[in-house]
Amino acid sequence: MHTLTFDSDDLDRTEDFLSRAYAKMRIGSSTPDAGRARISRNGLGPVTVDEIDLDFDMSYAVTPLNRICLCVVHEGTIRDHVYQGVEDSFGPGDVVSFAPPTLSYAGRVCRARYNVTLLEPALLDQVAATAAPAATGPVRLTGHRPHSPAAAEQLRQTITYVRDHVLTEPAMTEQPLVVSTAAQHLAATVLNAFPNTALTDPTPADRRDGHPDALRRALAYIDDHADRAITVADIAAASHVTVRALQYAFRRHLDTTPLAHLRQVRLSHAHRELRAAAPDGGTTVTEVAARWGFFHPGRFAALYREVYRRPPGRTLLGD
């Protein structure tokens, strides 16, 4: 886990900090009095979440970030935001992608408080298939605004939860499966929110490859690696098929998805650990859930009750 904070009313210092924290940029201000910039960051692995508060107007011109950059505006506005082929302005409640990772962008922040979430583009490839089997490029977002208000709200809630309950909780950040699961969940929510180049429908070749032998290899790999930070791409590679073929095989033969099956396998491990724990040994449900990649205790409890017909706490107590 890495954290940082910044608080300054010096524009040159602010520019230097932003250039080191994001990418080389030039900033300026037309505000008569010196304004203050406050920035806090929490990050882990491929994801960082920043909270930024500027009490002055600031222009910016930023070189490519080489990362996906999401913005949630809390207060104020971001105006005249431009990158190749796009010009837009954002206000309170808006959820946007600032620019493709390889493009520069510019605009003006007008006394705003907002969230910036950065994630590695490779995360999208870990949770989705590319547009064609021979595609050499990564999955790309093809629009800067979510396709619906509901999708935007789901992404906003996911960012908030990852920030408040994963990145700032030492007990969670120390669990590799939590970090991996949270990052994949965020990436999947991004793909669900924005138009993109991922193709989820199986091709004829995928249907041909999604046979029982591939499924058996996938099931064996999941059983052997459930305690590790694996992705759907890892499972597909171990099965010698594409992600789409893998998903097709699971839907056709088991009526589920690879990640849903992985979640069930991890749930069974958590169940066994809860049963084996001494009731007065200091073990907690949250601790066990986190060890098996469940970073949302409420959702873990709901899934556990659905499968085992009792709260996980009762199992831990030996009832």
mmCIF file of N, CA and C in Angstrom, residues 6-72:
data_model
loop_
_atom_site.group_PDB
_atom_site.id
_atom_site.type_symbol
_atom_site.label_atom_id
_atom_site.label_comp_id
_atom_site.label_asym_id
_atom_site.label_seq_id
_atom_site.Cartn_x
_atom_site.Cartn_y
_atom_site.Cartn_z
ATOM 1 N N PHE A 6 -0.466 16.029 -0.221
ATOM 2 C CA PHE A 6 0.157 17.257 -0.704
ATOM 3 C C PHE A 6 -0.756 18.413 -0.338
ATOM 4 N N ASP A 7 -0.166 19.509 0.137
ATOM 5 C CA ASP A 7 -0.932 20.696 0.521
ATOM 6 C C ASP A 7 -0.040 21.907 0.293
ATOM 7 N N SER A 8 -0.408 22.753 -0.672
ATOM 8 C CA SER A 8 0.446 23.895 -0.980
ATOM 9 C C SER A 8 -0.359 24.993 -1.659
ATOM 10 N N ASP A 9 0.093 26.235 -1.476
ATOM 11 C CA ASP A 9 -0.488 27.360 -2.201
ATOM 12 C C ASP A 9 0.517 27.942 -3.200
ATOM 13 N N ASP A 10 1.564 27.178 -3.484
ATOM 14 C CA ASP A 10 2.588 27.600 -4.435
ATOM 15 C C ASP A 10 2.347 26.885 -5.766
ATOM 16 N N LEU A 11 2.089 27.633 -6.828
ATOM 17 C CA LEU A 11 1.728 27.044 -8.115
ATOM 18 C C LEU A 11 2.875 26.221 -8.706
ATOM 19 N N ASP A 12 4.095 26.686 -8.558
ATOM 20 C CA ASP A 12 5.232 25.934 -9.091
ATOM 21 C C ASP A 12 5.394 24.597 -8.378
ATOM 22 N N ARG A 13 5.245 24.609 -7.068
ATOM 23 C CA ARG A 13 5.321 23.349 -6.317
ATOM 24 C C ARG A 13 4.192 22.410 -6.718
ATOM 25 N N THR A 14 3.006 22.972 -6.924
ATOM 26 C CA THR A 14 1.866 22.153 -7.327
ATOM 27 C C THR A 14 2.120 21.518 -8.690
ATOM 28 N N GLU A 15 2.645 22.290 -9.624
ATOM 29 C CA GLU A 15 2.944 21.738 -10.951
ATOM 30 C C GLU A 15 3.972 20.623 -10.857
ATOM 31 N N ASP A 16 4.999 20.827 -10.056
ATOM 32 C CA ASP A 16 6.030 19.802 -9.901
ATOM 33 C C ASP A 16 5.449 18.529 -9.299
ATOM 34 N N PHE A 17 4.605 18.690 -8.279
ATOM 35 C CA PHE A 17 3.994 17.516 -7.649
ATOM 36 C C PHE A 17 3.102 16.775 -8.635
ATOM 37 N N LEU A 18 2.239 17.490 -9.336
ATOM 38 C CA LEU A 18 1.328 16.850 -10.282
ATOM 39 C C LEU A 18 2.093 16.138 -11.392
ATOM 40 N N SER A 19 3.183 16.730 -11.841
ATOM 41 C CA SER A 19 3.989 16.108 -12.895
ATOM 42 C C SER A 19 4.616 14.804 -12.415
ATOM 43 N N ARG A 20 4.994 14.760 -11.143
ATOM 44 C CA ARG A 20 5.571 13.527 -10.601
ATOM 45 C C ARG A 20 4.506 12.487 -10.280
ATOM 46 N N ALA A 21 3.325 12.943 -9.873
ATOM 47 C CA ALA A 21 2.263 12.020 -9.465
ATOM 48 C C ALA A 21 1.491 11.455 -10.657
ATOM 49 N N TYR A 22 1.434 12.187 -11.756
ATOM 50 C CA TYR A 22 0.625 11.762 -12.908
ATOM 51 C C TYR A 22 1.486 11.628 -14.158
ATOM 52 N N ALA A 23 1.752 12.748 -14.812
ATOM 53 C CA ALA A 23 2.601 12.804 -16.004
ATOM 54 C C ALA A 23 3.034 14.250 -16.174
ATOM 55 N N LYS A 24 4.039 14.458 -16.992
ATOM 56 C CA LYS A 24 4.522 15.815 -17.212
ATOM 57 C C LYS A 24 3.378 16.712 -17.663
ATOM 58 N N MET A 25 3.232 17.876 -17.002
ATOM 59 C CA MET A 25 2.144 18.784 -17.343
ATOM 60 C C MET A 25 2.547 20.223 -17.080
ATOM 61 N N ARG A 26 1.791 21.119 -17.687
ATOM 62 C CA ARG A 26 1.909 22.551 -17.418
ATOM 63 C C ARG A 26 0.587 23.019 -16.830
ATOM 64 N N ILE A 27 0.640 23.799 -15.749
ATOM 65 C CA ILE A 27 -0.575 24.351 -15.166
ATOM 66 C C ILE A 27 -0.433 25.866 -15.066
ATOM 67 N N GLY A 28 -1.573 26.530 -14.924
ATOM 68 C CA GLY A 28 -1.582 27.976 -14.759
ATOM 69 C C GLY A 28 -2.825 28.384 -14.007
ATOM 70 N N SER A 29 -2.886 29.642 -13.576
ATOM 71 C CA SER A 29 -4.051 30.116 -12.837
ATOM 72 C C SER A 29 -4.273 31.593 -13.107
ATOM 73 N N SER A 30 -5.553 31.937 -13.281
ATOM 74 C CA SER A 30 -5.938 33.340 -13.442
ATOM 75 C C SER A 30 -6.545 33.894 -12.160
ATOM 76 N N THR A 31 -6.596 33.067 -11.099
ATOM 77 C CA THR A 31 -7.133 33.512 -9.819
ATOM 78 C C THR A 31 -6.190 34.552 -9.214
ATOM 79 N N PRO A 32 -6.707 35.741 -8.842
ATOM 80 C CA PRO A 32 -5.825 36.818 -8.346
ATOM 81 C C PRO A 32 -4.977 36.406 -7.154
ATOM 82 N N ASP A 33 -5.599 35.810 -6.157
ATOM 83 C CA ASP A 33 -4.853 35.397 -4.966
ATOM 84 C C ASP A 33 -4.375 33.956 -5.126
ATOM 85 N N ALA A 34 -3.263 33.670 -4.491
ATOM 86 C CA ALA A 34 -2.734 32.306 -4.540
ATOM 87 C C ALA A 34 -3.750 31.332 -3.962
ATOM 88 N N GLY A 35 -4.038 30.268 -4.685
ATOM 89 C CA GLY A 35 -4.978 29.263 -4.215
ATOM 90 C C GLY A 35 -4.251 28.073 -3.627
ATOM 91 N N ARG A 36 -5.011 27.225 -2.966
ATOM 92 C CA ARG A 36 -4.410 26.071 -2.296
ATOM 93 C C ARG A 36 -4.845 24.784 -2.989
ATOM 94 N N ALA A 37 -3.895 23.886 -3.156
ATOM 95 C CA ALA A 37 -4.155 22.560 -3.707
ATOM 96 C C ALA A 37 -3.940 21.526 -2.611
ATOM 97 N N ARG A 38 -4.946 20.685 -2.413
ATOM 98 C CA ARG A 38 -4.850 19.608 -1.421
ATOM 99 C C ARG A 38 -5.109 18.290 -2.140
ATOM 100 N N ILE A 39 -4.200 17.360 -1.982
ATOM 101 C CA ILE A 39 -4.300 16.082 -2.684
ATOM 102 C C ILE A 39 -3.917 14.961 -1.726
ATOM 103 N N SER A 40 -4.720 13.910 -1.707
ATOM 104 C CA SER A 40 -4.383 12.717 -0.929
ATOM 105 C C SER A 40 -4.522 11.504 -1.832
ATOM 106 N N ARG A 41 -3.604 10.573 -1.691
ATOM 107 C CA ARG A 41 -3.604 9.371 -2.540
ATOM 108 C C ARG A 41 -3.516 8.118 -1.697
ATOM 109 N N ASN A 42 -4.303 7.107 -2.100
ATOM 110 C CA ASN A 42 -4.181 5.760 -1.565
ATOM 111 C C ASN A 42 -4.101 4.823 -2.759
ATOM 112 N N GLY A 43 -3.111 3.953 -2.753
ATOM 113 C CA GLY A 43 -2.944 3.067 -3.893
ATOM 114 C C GLY A 43 -2.355 1.741 -3.501
ATOM 115 N N LEU A 44 -2.569 0.773 -4.371
ATOM 116 C CA LEU A 44 -2.021 -0.557 -4.157
ATOM 117 C C LEU A 44 -1.966 -1.264 -5.503
ATOM 118 N N GLY A 45 -0.789 -1.760 -5.853
ATOM 119 C CA GLY A 45 -0.650 -2.474 -7.112
ATOM 120 C C GLY A 45 -1.031 -1.604 -8.293
ATOM 121 N N PRO A 46 -1.951 -2.074 -9.135
ATOM 122 C CA PRO A 46 -2.270 -1.349 -10.370
ATOM 123 C C PRO A 46 -3.326 -0.263 -10.214
ATOM 124 N N VAL A 47 -3.777 0.018 -8.990
ATOM 125 C CA VAL A 47 -4.876 0.973 -8.786
ATOM 126 C C VAL A 47 -4.463 2.038 -7.774
ATOM 127 N N THR A 48 -4.734 3.299 -8.091
ATOM 128 C CA THR A 48 -4.590 4.385 -7.121
ATOM 129 C C THR A 48 -5.850 5.232 -7.159
ATOM 130 N N VAL A 49 -6.243 5.745 -6.004
ATOM 131 C CA VAL A 49 -7.416 6.612 -5.893
ATOM 132 C C VAL A 49 -6.989 7.885 -5.178
ATOM 133 N N ASP A 50 -7.193 9.017 -5.835
ATOM 134 C CA ASP A 50 -6.796 10.321 -5.303
ATOM 135 C C ASP A 50 -8.018 11.184 -5.046
ATOM 136 N N GLU A 51 -7.960 11.973 -3.983
ATOM 137 C CA GLU A 51 -8.953 13.009 -3.729
ATOM 138 C C GLU A 51 -8.257 14.360 -3.881
ATOM 139 N N ILE A 52 -8.804 15.213 -4.739
ATOM 140 C CA ILE A 52 -8.175 16.490 -5.075
ATOM 141 C C ILE A 52 -9.134 17.627 -4.750
ATOM 142 N N ASP A 53 -8.616 18.663 -4.100
ATOM 143 C CA ASP A 53 -9.409 19.834 -3.722
ATOM 144 C C ASP A 53 -8.626 21.082 -4.130
ATOM 145 N N LEU A 54 -9.138 21.824 -5.108
ATOM 146 C CA LEU A 54 -8.505 23.056 -5.575
ATOM 147 C C LEU A 54 -9.444 24.218 -5.299
ATOM 148 N N ASP A 55 -8.997 25.206 -4.506
ATOM 149 C CA ASP A 55 -9.867 26.348 -4.217
ATOM 150 C C ASP A 55 -9.532 27.540 -5.117
ATOM 151 N N PHE A 56 -9.006 27.239 -6.310
ATOM 152 C CA PHE A 56 -8.704 28.273 -7.299
ATOM 153 C C PHE A 56 -8.936 27.685 -8.691
ATOM 154 N N ASP A 57 -8.970 28.540 -9.700
ATOM 155 C CA ASP A 57 -9.103 28.076 -11.076
ATOM 156 C C ASP A 57 -7.724 27.697 -11.606
ATOM 157 N N MET A 58 -7.636 26.524 -12.236
ATOM 158 C CA MET A 58 -6.342 26.035 -12.714
ATOM 159 C C MET A 58 -6.475 25.465 -14.116
ATOM 160 N N SER A 59 -5.686 25.974 -15.038
ATOM 161 C CA SER A 59 -5.613 25.375 -16.369
ATOM 162 C C SER A 59 -4.582 24.249 -16.344
ATOM 163 N N TYR A 60 -4.756 23.281 -17.239
ATOM 164 C CA TYR A 60 -3.817 22.156 -17.282
ATOM 165 C C TYR A 60 -3.622 21.686 -18.725
ATOM 166 N N ALA A 61 -2.429 21.239 -19.009
ATOM 167 C CA ALA A 61 -2.086 20.588 -20.274
ATOM 168 C C ALA A 61 -1.188 19.413 -19.915
ATOM 169 N N VAL A 62 -1.693 18.198 -20.124
ATOM 170 C CA VAL A 62 -1.070 16.991 -19.581
ATOM 171 C C VAL A 62 -0.598 16.080 -20.711
ATOM 172 N N THR A 63 0.617 15.581 -20.609
ATOM 173 C CA THR A 63 1.124 14.598 -21.565
ATOM 174 C C THR A 63 0.470 13.243 -21.275
ATOM 175 N N PRO A 64 0.566 12.279 -22.193
ATOM 176 C CA PRO A 64 -0.121 10.993 -21.983
ATOM 177 C C PRO A 64 0.232 10.335 -20.646
ATOM 178 N N LEU A 65 -0.808 9.838 -19.976
ATOM 179 C CA LEU A 65 -0.623 9.198 -18.670
ATOM 180 C C LEU A 65 -0.185 7.743 -18.780
ATOM 181 N N ASN A 66 -0.522 7.110 -19.922
ATOM 182 C CA ASN A 66 -0.296 5.671 -20.105
ATOM 183 C C ASN A 66 -1.052 4.838 -19.079
ATOM 184 N N ARG A 67 -2.086 5.425 -18.513
ATOM 185 C CA ARG A 67 -2.984 4.733 -17.595
ATOM 186 C C ARG A 67 -4.409 5.201 -17.859
ATOM 187 N N ILE A 68 -5.356 4.394 -17.477
ATOM 188 C CA ILE A 68 -6.752 4.816 -17.535
ATOM 189 C C ILE A 68 -6.988 5.776 -16.387
ATOM 190 N N CYS A 69 -7.576 6.924 -16.681
ATOM 191 C CA CYS A 69 -7.779 7.976 -15.679
ATOM 192 C C CYS A 69 -9.262 8.301 -15.600
ATOM 193 N N LEU A 70 -9.881 7.925 -14.496
ATOM 194 C CA LEU A 70 -11.299 8.183 -14.266
ATOM 195 C C LEU A 70 -11.454 9.371 -13.334
ATOM 196 N N CYS A 71 -12.501 10.145 -13.541
ATOM 197 C CA CYS A 71 -12.749 11.319 -12.702
ATOM 198 C C CYS A 71 -14.194 11.315 -12.236
ATOM 199 N N VAL A 72 -14.393 11.542 -10.948
ATOM 200 C CA VAL A 72 -15.720 11.743 -10.360
ATOM 201 C C VAL A 72 -15.722 13.137 -9.744
#
